[in-house]
Amino acid sequence: MRAGDEMRQIRHYRFPSGFELPIAGLKIGLEKIERLRGFDLDEWEEEGLGTARGGLFELASHRIVLIRELEHARKYLGAQGPDIHLDGADIVASDIKALVAEVLEGLSLTADDLAWIENEETRQTAAQLIQYQKDRTR
């Protein structure tokens, strides 16, 4: 990533921990993100959840973030925009608020664009899932 770049889109990635969790949700739709940053977002089907839109992005810290908006969540669950997902190991090792701030900066957004943000329980859940995976592979 070039100096000064906060975020760049990538096409393929596998989260090292084997899972990602949402850490925040945005109030704005993906259309605004596409317009602000010029990203070419993808559309795919999520098994059991329907149509999803979004993409994978590398942050300035080299962490990978998934920004995903589910059509079902917008239509039926009151979601205002996409969710921000990070690898479980990144969630365990980092401050969630700092991770969200980095994503917002990379997207040229502010905290006013957040619909919600996770708390310490998410870090605990991620730690439990990582431990569960380790126990299963022994």
Coordinates of C-alpha atoms in Angstrom, one line a residue:
M1 CA 0.0 0.0 0.0
R2 CA 1.4 3.4 -0.9
A3 CA 2.0 6.0 1.8
G4 CA -1.1 8.1 2.4
D5 CA -3.5 5.3 1.4
E6 CA -5.8 4.4 4.2
M7 CA -7.5 1.5 2.5
R8 CA -7.4 -0.5 -0.7
Q9 CA -9.8 -3.0 -2.1
I10 CA -8.6 -6.6 -2.5
R11 CA -10.4 -9.5 -4.2
H12 CA -9.4 -12.7 -2.4
Y13 CA -8.6 -13.4 1.2
R14 CA -9.0 -16.1 3.8
F15 CA -9.2 -15.0 7.4
P16 CA -6.4 -16.7 9.3
S17 CA -8.5 -17.6 12.3
G18 CA -11.0 -19.2 10.0
F19 CA -13.8 -16.7 10.9
E20 CA -14.7 -13.1 11.1
L21 CA -17.1 -11.3 13.3
P22 CA -19.0 -8.0 13.0
I23 CA -17.6 -5.2 15.1
A24 CA -19.7 -2.3 13.9
G25 CA -22.5 -1.3 11.6
L26 CA -22.8 1.8 9.5
K27 CA -25.8 4.1 9.0
I28 CA -24.9 4.8 5.4
G29 CA -25.5 2.6 2.4
L30 CA -22.8 1.1 0.3
E31 CA -23.7 3.5 -2.5
K32 CA -22.1 6.4 -0.5
I33 CA -19.0 4.3 0.1
E34 CA -18.7 3.5 -3.6
R35 CA -19.2 7.2 -4.4
L36 CA -16.7 8.5 -1.8
R37 CA -13.9 6.0 -2.5
G38 CA -14.6 4.7 -6.0
F39 CA -14.6 1.1 -5.0
D40 CA -16.1 -1.6 -7.2
L41 CA -18.1 -3.6 -4.7
D42 CA -19.1 -7.2 -5.3
E43 CA -22.4 -9.0 -5.0
W44 CA -22.9 -12.6 -3.9
E45 CA -25.3 -15.0 -2.3
E46 CA -24.9 -15.9 1.4
E47 CA -26.3 -19.3 2.2
G48 CA -29.5 -18.8 4.2
L49 CA -29.2 -15.0 4.2
G50 CA -29.7 -14.1 0.5
T51 CA -28.0 -11.4 -1.5
A52 CA -25.0 -9.7 0.0
R53 CA -23.0 -6.7 -1.3
G54 CA -19.6 -5.4 -0.2
G55 CA -16.0 -6.2 -0.4
L56 CA -12.7 -7.0 1.2
F57 CA -10.3 -4.2 2.0
E58 CA -6.7 -3.9 3.3
L59 CA -6.3 -1.2 6.0
A60 CA -3.2 0.9 6.5
S61 CA -2.3 -1.5 9.3
H62 CA -2.4 -4.3 6.8
R63 CA -5.4 -5.9 8.6
I64 CA -8.2 -7.1 6.3
V65 CA -11.7 -6.0 6.8
L66 CA -14.9 -7.3 5.2
I67 CA -17.6 -4.7 4.7
R68 CA -20.9 -6.6 4.0
E69 CA -24.4 -5.5 3.6
L70 CA -27.2 -8.1 3.6
E71 CA -30.3 -7.3 1.6
H72 CA -32.4 -9.3 4.2
A73 CA -31.0 -7.3 7.1
R74 CA -31.9 -4.0 5.4
K75 CA -35.4 -5.1 4.4
Y76 CA -36.4 -7.0 7.5
L77 CA -34.1 -6.3 10.4
G78 CA -33.8 -2.5 10.3
A79 CA -30.1 -2.4 9.2
Q80 CA -29.2 1.0 7.9
G81 CA -26.1 0.0 6.1
P82 CA -23.3 -2.6 6.0
D83 CA -21.5 -4.3 8.9
I84 CA -17.8 -4.1 9.4
H85 CA -16.2 -7.6 10.0
L86 CA -12.7 -8.4 11.1
D87 CA -10.7 -11.6 11.7
G88 CA -11.4 -13.1 15.1
A89 CA -7.7 -12.9 16.0
D90 CA -7.5 -9.2 15.2
I91 CA -10.5 -8.6 17.5
V92 CA -8.9 -10.5 20.3
A93 CA -5.5 -8.7 19.9
S94 CA -6.8 -5.2 19.5
D95 CA -9.1 -2.5 20.9
I96 CA -12.4 -2.7 19.0
K97 CA -12.9 1.1 19.1
A98 CA -9.4 1.6 17.6
L99 CA -10.2 -0.9 14.8
V100 CA -13.5 0.8 14.0
A101 CA -11.7 4.2 14.0
E102 CA -9.2 2.9 11.5
V103 CA -11.9 1.6 9.2
L104 CA -13.8 4.8 9.4
E105 CA -10.7 6.8 8.5
G106 CA -10.0 4.5 5.6
L107 CA -13.5 5.0 4.3
S108 CA -13.4 8.8 4.9
L109 CA -16.3 8.5 7.4
T110 CA -16.8 9.7 10.9
A111 CA -18.3 8.3 14.1
D112 CA -21.5 10.0 13.2
D113 CA -21.8 7.4 10.4
L114 CA -21.9 4.5 12.9
A115 CA -25.2 2.8 13.7
W116 CA -23.7 0.6 16.4
I117 CA -20.4 -0.7 17.7
E118 CA -19.6 -3.9 19.6
N119 CA -18.3 -4.1 23.1
E120 CA -16.0 -6.3 25.2
E121 CA -18.3 -9.3 24.7
T122 CA -17.3 -9.6 21.1
R123 CA -13.6 -9.9 22.1
Q124 CA -14.6 -12.6 24.6
T125 CA -16.7 -14.5 21.9
A126 CA -13.8 -14.3 19.5
A127 CA -11.4 -15.6 22.1
Q128 CA -13.7 -18.5 22.9
L129 CA -14.1 -19.4 19.2
I130 CA -10.3 -19.4 18.7
Q131 CA -9.9 -21.6 21.8
Y132 CA -12.6 -24.0 20.5
Q133 CA -10.8 -24.3 17.2
K134 CA -7.5 -25.0 18.9
D135 CA -9.2 -27.7 21.1
R136 CA -10.8 -29.3 18.1
T137 CA -7.5 -29.7 16.2
R138 CA -5.6 -31.3 19.1

